[in-house]
């Protein structure tokens, strides 16, 4: 990454490219902190993280490796700190979570009883005392009233 910055590559492009290369090589996580005169006269810093990276405790000291580099650019001095968590150094207590398959809930289909449906239909038919001819006449009068 330092050589990219010395050649004039944009620092964000170099950072993202380096992080992707590290993750593709089998790392568990990576954090790159770049600080110095990045954009203008003022000094600034940016942190970029990808994956899982323990930051404190015993796991952080065992799993994570860190390196610091300094680059001289026309703008000024830039510092690069790269922290990489390696999968090979994984402690048994610190296990990666496996992808769990979602349990599908079985859908219960209701049983349809044809006899009940015909009974309900007969009850509703017996309740209507109006004949079909009378219903047609009512509908026609309603339409005439709506038009008027």
Coordinates of N, CA and C in Angstrom, one line a residue:
X1 N 0.8 -1.2 0.0 CA 0.0 0.0 0.0 C 0.9 1.2 0.0
X2 N 2.0 1.2 0.7 CA 2.9 2.3 0.8 C 3.4 2.7 -0.6
X3 N 3.8 1.6 -1.4 CA 4.3 1.9 -2.7 C 3.3 2.5 -3.6
X4 N 2.0 2.1 -3.5 CA 0.9 2.7 -4.2 C 0.8 4.2 -3.9
X5 N 0.9 4.6 -2.6 CA 0.8 6.0 -2.3 C 2.0 6.8 -2.7
X6 N 3.2 6.2 -2.7 CA 4.4 6.9 -3.2 C 4.2 7.2 -4.7
X7 N 3.6 6.3 -5.5 CA 3.4 6.5 -6.9 C 2.3 7.4 -7.2
X8 N 1.5 7.9 -6.2 CA 0.5 8.9 -6.5 C -0.9 8.3 -6.6
X9 N -1.1 7.1 -6.2 CA -2.5 6.5 -6.3 C -3.3 7.2 -5.2
X10 N -4.6 7.4 -5.4 CA -5.5 8.0 -4.5 C -5.5 7.1 -3.2
X11 N -5.5 7.7 -2.0 CA -5.3 6.9 -0.8 C -6.5 6.0 -0.5
X12 N -7.7 6.5 -0.8 CA -8.9 5.6 -0.6 C -8.9 4.4 -1.5
X13 N -8.6 4.7 -2.8 CA -8.5 3.6 -3.8 C -7.5 2.5 -3.3
X14 N -6.3 3.0 -2.9 CA -5.2 2.1 -2.4 C -5.7 1.4 -1.1
X15 N -6.4 2.0 -0.2 CA -6.9 1.4 1.0 C -7.9 0.3 0.7
X16 N -8.9 0.6 -0.1 CA -9.9 -0.4 -0.5 C -9.3 -1.6 -1.2
X17 N -8.4 -1.3 -2.1 CA -7.8 -2.4 -2.9 C -7.0 -3.3 -2.0
X18 N -6.2 -2.7 -1.0 CA -5.4 -3.5 -0.1 C -6.3 -4.3 0.8
X19 N -7.4 -3.7 1.3 CA -8.3 -4.4 2.2 C -8.9 -5.6 1.5
X20 N -9.3 -5.4 0.2 CA -9.9 -6.5 -0.5 C -8.9 -7.7 -0.8
X21 N -7.6 -7.3 -1.1 CA -6.6 -8.3 -1.3 C -6.3 -9.1 0.0
X22 N -6.3 -8.4 1.1 CA -6.1 -9.1 2.4 C -7.2 -10.1 2.7
X23 N -8.5 -9.6 2.5 CA -9.6 -10.5 2.8 C -9.7 -11.7 1.8
X24 N -9.3 -11.5 0.5 CA -9.3 -12.5 -0.4 C -8.3 -13.6 -0.1
X25 N -7.2 -13.2 0.6 CA -6.1 -14.2 0.9 C -6.5 -15.0 2.2
X26 N -7.7 -14.8 2.8 CA -8.2 -15.6 3.8 C -8.1 -15.0 5.2
X27 N -8.1 -13.7 5.3 CA -8.1 -13.1 6.7 C -9.5 -13.1 7.2
X28 N -9.6 -13.1 8.6 CA -10.9 -13.0 9.2 C -11.4 -11.5 9.3
X29 N -10.4 -10.6 9.3 CA -10.8 -9.2 9.4 C -9.6 -8.3 9.2
X30 N -9.8 -7.1 8.8 CA -8.7 -6.1 8.6 C -9.1 -4.7 8.9
X31 N -8.2 -3.9 9.4 CA -8.5 -2.5 9.7 C -7.3 -1.7 9.2
X32 N -7.5 -0.7 8.4 CA -6.4 0.1 7.9 C -6.7 1.5 8.4
X33 N -5.8 2.1 9.1 CA -5.9 3.5 9.6 C -4.8 4.3 8.8
X34 N -5.2 5.3 8.1 CA -4.3 6.1 7.4 C -4.4 7.6 7.9
X35 N -3.3 8.2 8.2 CA -3.3 9.5 8.8 C -2.2 10.4 8.2
X36 N -2.4 11.7 8.2 CA -1.4 12.6 7.7 C -2.1 13.6 6.8
X37 N -1.3 14.3 6.0 CA -1.9 15.2 5.0 C -2.5 14.5 3.8
X38 N -3.8 14.2 4.0 CA -4.4 13.3 2.9 C -5.0 14.1 1.8
X39 N -5.7 15.2 2.1 CA -6.4 16.0 1.1 C -5.9 17.4 0.9
X40 N -5.4 18.0 2.0 CA -5.1 19.4 1.9 C -4.0 19.7 2.9
X41 N -4.0 21.0 3.4 CA -3.0 21.5 4.3 C -3.2 20.9 5.7
X42 N -4.4 20.5 6.0 CA -4.7 20.0 7.4 C -4.5 18.5 7.4
X43 N -4.0 18.1 8.6 CA -3.8 16.7 8.8 C -5.1 16.0 9.2
X44 N -5.3 14.8 8.8 CA -6.6 14.1 9.0 C -6.3 12.6 9.1
X45 N -7.3 11.8 9.6 CA -7.1 10.4 9.5 C -8.4 9.7 9.1
X46 N -8.3 8.5 8.6 CA -9.5 7.7 8.2 C -9.2 6.3 8.6
X47 N -10.3 5.6 9.1 CA -10.2 4.2 9.4 C -11.1 3.5 8.5
X48 N -10.7 2.4 8.0 CA -11.5 1.5 7.1 C -11.4 0.1 7.7
X49 N -12.6 -0.5 7.9 CA -12.6 -1.9 8.5 C -13.4 -2.8 7.7
X50 N -13.0 -4.1 7.6 CA -13.7 -5.1 6.8 C -13.6 -6.4 7.6
X51 N -14.7 -7.1 7.8 CA -14.7 -8.4 8.5 C -14.7 -8.2 10.0
X52 N -14.3 -9.3 10.7 CA -14.3 -9.3 12.2 C -12.9 -9.1 12.7
X53 N -12.8 -8.1 13.6 CA -11.5 -7.8 14.1 C -11.6 -7.5 15.6
X54 N -11.2 -8.5 16.5 CA -11.2 -8.2 17.9 C -10.3 -7.1 18.2
X55 N -10.7 -6.1 19.1 CA -9.9 -4.9 19.3 C -9.3 -4.9 20.7
X56 N -9.8 -5.7 21.6 CA -9.3 -5.6 23.0 C -9.3 -7.0 23.6
X57 N -8.5 -7.2 24.6 CA -8.4 -8.5 25.4 C -7.4 -9.4 24.8
X58 N -7.5 -10.6 25.4 CA -6.5 -11.6 25.1 C -6.6 -12.1 23.6
X59 N -7.8 -12.1 23.1 CA -8.0 -12.5 21.7 C -7.3 -11.5 20.7
X60 N -7.4 -10.3 21.0 CA -6.8 -9.2 20.2 C -5.3 -9.4 20.1
X61 N -4.7 -9.7 21.3 CA -3.2 -9.9 21.2 C -2.8 -11.1 20.5
X62 N -3.6 -12.2 20.6 CA -3.2 -13.5 20.0 C -3.5 -13.5 18.5
X63 N -4.7 -13.1 18.1 CA -5.2 -13.2 16.7 C -4.7 -12.1 15.8
X64 N -4.6 -10.9 16.3 CA -4.4 -9.7 15.4 C -2.9 -9.4 15.3
X65 N -2.4 -9.2 14.1 CA -1.1 -8.7 13.8 C -1.2 -7.3 13.3
X66 N -0.2 -6.5 13.7 CA -0.2 -5.1 13.4 C 1.1 -4.6 12.8
X67 N 1.0 -3.7 11.8 CA 2.2 -3.2 11.2 C 2.0 -1.7 10.9
X68 N 3.0 -0.9 11.0 CA 3.0 0.5 10.8 C 4.0 0.9 9.7
X69 N 3.6 1.7 8.8 CA 4.5 2.2 7.7 C 4.4 3.7 7.6
X70 N 5.4 4.3 7.1 CA 5.4 5.8 6.9 C 5.8 6.0 5.4
X71 N 5.0 6.9 4.8 CA 5.3 7.2 3.4 C 5.5 8.7 3.2
X72 N 6.5 9.1 2.5 CA 6.8 10.5 2.2 C 6.1 10.8 0.8
X73 N 5.2 11.8 0.8 CA 4.5 12.2 -0.4 C 4.8 13.7 -0.6
X74 N 4.4 14.2 -1.8 CA 4.6 15.7 -2.0 C 3.8 16.5 -1.0
X75 N 2.7 16.0 -0.5 CA 1.9 16.8 0.4 C 2.5 16.8 1.8
X76 N 3.2 15.7 2.1 CA 3.8 15.5 3.5 C 3.9 14.1 3.9
X77 N 4.1 13.8 5.1 CA 4.3 12.5 5.6 C 2.9 11.8 5.9
X78 N 2.7 10.6 5.5 CA 1.5 9.8 5.7 C 1.8 8.6 6.5
X79 N 1.1 8.3 7.6 CA 1.3 7.1 8.3 C 0.2 6.1 8.0
X80 N 0.6 4.8 7.9 CA -0.4 3.7 7.6 C -0.2 2.7 8.7
X81 N -1.4 2.3 9.3 CA -1.4 1.3 10.3 C -2.4 0.2 9.8
X82 N -1.9 -1.0 9.7 CA -2.7 -2.1 9.2 C -2.8 -3.2 10.3
X83 N -4.0 -3.6 10.6 CA -4.2 -4.6 11.6 C -5.0 -5.8 10.9
X84 N -4.4 -7.0 11.0 CA -5.0 -8.1 10.3 C -5.3 -9.2 11.3
X85 N -6.6 -9.7 11.3 CA -7.0 -10.9 12.1 C -6.9 -12.1 11.3
X86 N -6.1 -13.1 11.7 CA -5.9 -14.3 10.9 C -6.7 -15.4 11.4
X87 N -7.3 -16.2 10.5 CA -8.2 -17.3 10.8 C -7.4 -18.5 11.4
X88 N -6.1 -18.6 11.0 CA -5.3 -19.7 11.4 C -5.0 -19.6 12.9
X89 N -5.0 -18.4 13.5 CA -4.7 -18.3 14.9 C -5.9 -18.2 15.8
X90 N -7.1 -18.7 15.2 CA -8.3 -18.6 15.9 C -8.3 -19.5 17.2
X91 N -8.7 -18.9 18.3 CA -8.7 -19.6 19.6 C -10.1 -20.4 19.7
X92 N -10.1 -21.6 20.3 CA -11.3 -22.4 20.3 C -12.5 -21.6 21.0
X93 N -12.2 -20.8 22.0 CA -13.3 -20.0 22.6 C -13.9 -19.0 21.7
X94 N -13.2 -18.5 20.7 CA -13.6 -17.5 19.8 C -14.0 -18.1 18.5
X95 N -15.2 -18.7 18.4 CA -15.6 -19.4 17.2 C -16.4 -18.5 16.3
X96 N -16.2 -18.8 15.0 CA -17.0 -18.1 14.0 C -18.4 -18.7 14.0
X97 N -19.4 -17.9 13.8 CA -20.8 -18.4 13.7 C -21.1 -19.0 12.4
X98 N -21.7 -20.1 12.3 CA -22.1 -20.8 11.1 C -23.4 -20.2 10.6
X99 N -23.6 -20.2 9.3 CA -24.9 -19.8 8.8 C -26.0 -20.8 9.1
X100 N -27.0 -20.4 9.8 CA -28.0 -21.3 10.2 C -29.1 -21.2 9.2
X101 N -29.7 -22.4 8.8 CA -30.8 -22.4 7.8 C -32.0 -22.0 8.6
X102 N -32.9 -21.2 8.0 CA -34.1 -20.8 8.6 C -35.1 -22.0 8.6
X103 N -35.7 -22.2 9.7 CA -36.7 -23.2 9.8 C -38.0 -22.8 9.2
X104 N -38.5 -23.6 8.3 CA -39.7 -23.3 7.7 C -40.9 -23.9 8.6
X105 N -41.9 -23.1 8.8 CA -43.0 -23.5 9.6 C -44.0 -24.2 8.6
X106 N -44.4 -25.4 9.0 CA -45.3 -26.1 8.1 C -46.7 -25.4 8.1
X107 N -47.2 -25.3 6.9 CA -48.5 -24.6 6.8 C -49.6 -25.7 6.8
X108 N -50.5 -25.5 7.7 CA -51.6 -26.5 7.8 C -52.8 -26.1 7.0
X109 N -53.2 -26.9 6.1 CA -54.3 -26.6 5.2 C -55.6 -27.0 5.9
X110 N -56.6 -26.1 5.9 CA -57.8 -26.4 6.6 C -58.6 -27.5 5.8
X111 N -59.2 -28.4 6.5 CA -60.0 -29.4 5.8 C -61.4 -28.8 5.4
X112 N -61.8 -29.0 4.2 CA -63.1 -28.4 3.7 C -64.1 -29.6 3.7
X113 N -65.2 -29.4 4.4 CA -66.2 -30.4 4.4 C -67.3 -30.0 3.5
X114 N -67.5 -30.7 2.4 CA -68.5 -30.4 1.4 C -69.9 -30.4 1.9
X115 N -70.2 -31.3 2.8 CA -71.5 -31.3 3.4 C -71.9 -30.1 4.2
X116 N -70.9 -29.5 4.9 CA -71.2 -28.3 5.6 C -71.4 -27.1 4.7
X117 N -70.7 -27.1 3.6 CA -70.9 -26.0 2.6 C -72.3 -26.0 2.0
X118 N -72.7 -27.2 1.6 CA -74.1 -27.4 1.1 C -75.2 -27.0 2.1
X119 N -74.9 -27.4 3.4 CA -75.9 -27.0 4.4 C -76.0 -25.5 4.6
X120 N -74.9 -24.8 4.5 CA -74.9 -23.4 4.7 C -75.6 -22.8 3.5
X121 N -75.3 -23.3 2.3 CA -76.0 -22.8 1.1 C -77.5 -22.9 1.2
X122 N -78.0 -24.1 1.7 CA -79.4 -24.3 1.8 C -80.0 -23.4 2.8
X123 N -79.3 -23.1 3.9 CA -79.8 -22.2 4.9 C -80.0 -20.8 4.4
X124 N -79.0 -20.3 3.6 CA -79.1 -18.9 3.1 C -80.1 -18.9 2.0
X125 N -80.3 -19.9 1.2 CA -81.4 -19.9 0.2 C -82.8 -19.9 0.8
X126 N -82.9 -20.6 2.0 CA -84.2 -20.6 2.6 C -84.6 -19.3 3.3
X127 N -83.5 -18.6 3.7 CA -83.8 -17.3 4.3 C -84.3 -16.2 3.3
X128 N -83.9 -16.3 2.1 CA -84.3 -15.3 1.1 C -85.7 -15.6 0.6
X129 N -86.6 -14.8 1.0 CA -88.0 -15.0 0.6 C -88.4 -14.3 -0.7
X130 N -87.4 -13.5 -1.2 CA -87.7 -12.7 -2.4 C -87.4 -13.6 -3.7
X131 N -88.2 -13.5 -4.7 CA -87.9 -14.3 -5.9 C -86.9 -13.6 -6.8
X132 N -86.5 -14.3 -7.8 CA -85.5 -13.7 -8.7 C -86.1 -12.5 -9.5
X133 N -87.4 -12.7 -9.9 CA -88.1 -11.7 -10.6 C -88.2 -10.4 -9.8
X134 N -88.6 -10.5 -8.5 CA -88.7 -9.4 -7.7 C -87.4 -8.7 -7.5
X135 N -86.3 -9.4 -7.4 CA -84.9 -8.8 -7.2 C -84.6 -8.0 -8.5
X136 N -84.9 -8.5 -9.7 CA -84.6 -7.8 -10.9 C -85.4 -6.5 -11.0
X137 N -86.6 -6.5 -10.5 CA -87.4 -5.3 -10.5 C -86.9 -4.3 -9.6
X138 N -86.4 -4.7 -8.4 CA -85.8 -3.8 -7.4 C -84.6 -3.2 -8.0
X139 N -83.7 -4.0 -8.7 CA -82.5 -3.4 -9.2 C -82.8 -2.4 -10.3
X140 N -83.8 -2.7 -11.1 CA -84.1 -1.7 -12.2 C -84.6 -0.4 -11.6
X141 N -85.4 -0.4 -10.5 CA -85.9 0.8 -9.9 C -84.7 1.6 -9.3
X142 N -83.8 0.9 -8.7 CA -82.6 1.6 -8.2 C -81.8 2.3 -9.2
X143 N -81.7 1.6 -10.4 CA -80.9 2.2 -11.5 C -81.6 3.4 -12.0
X144 N -82.9 3.4 -12.2 CA -83.7 4.5 -12.6 C -83.6 5.7 -11.7
X145 N -83.6 5.4 -10.4 CA -83.5 6.5 -9.4 C -82.1 7.1 -9.4
X146 N -81.1 6.3 -9.7 CA -79.7 6.9 -9.7 C -79.5 7.7 -11.0
X147 N -80.2 7.4 -12.1 CA -80.1 8.2 -13.3 C -80.8 9.5 -13.2
X148 N -81.9 9.6 -12.4 CA -82.7 10.8 -12.3 C -82.0 11.9 -11.6

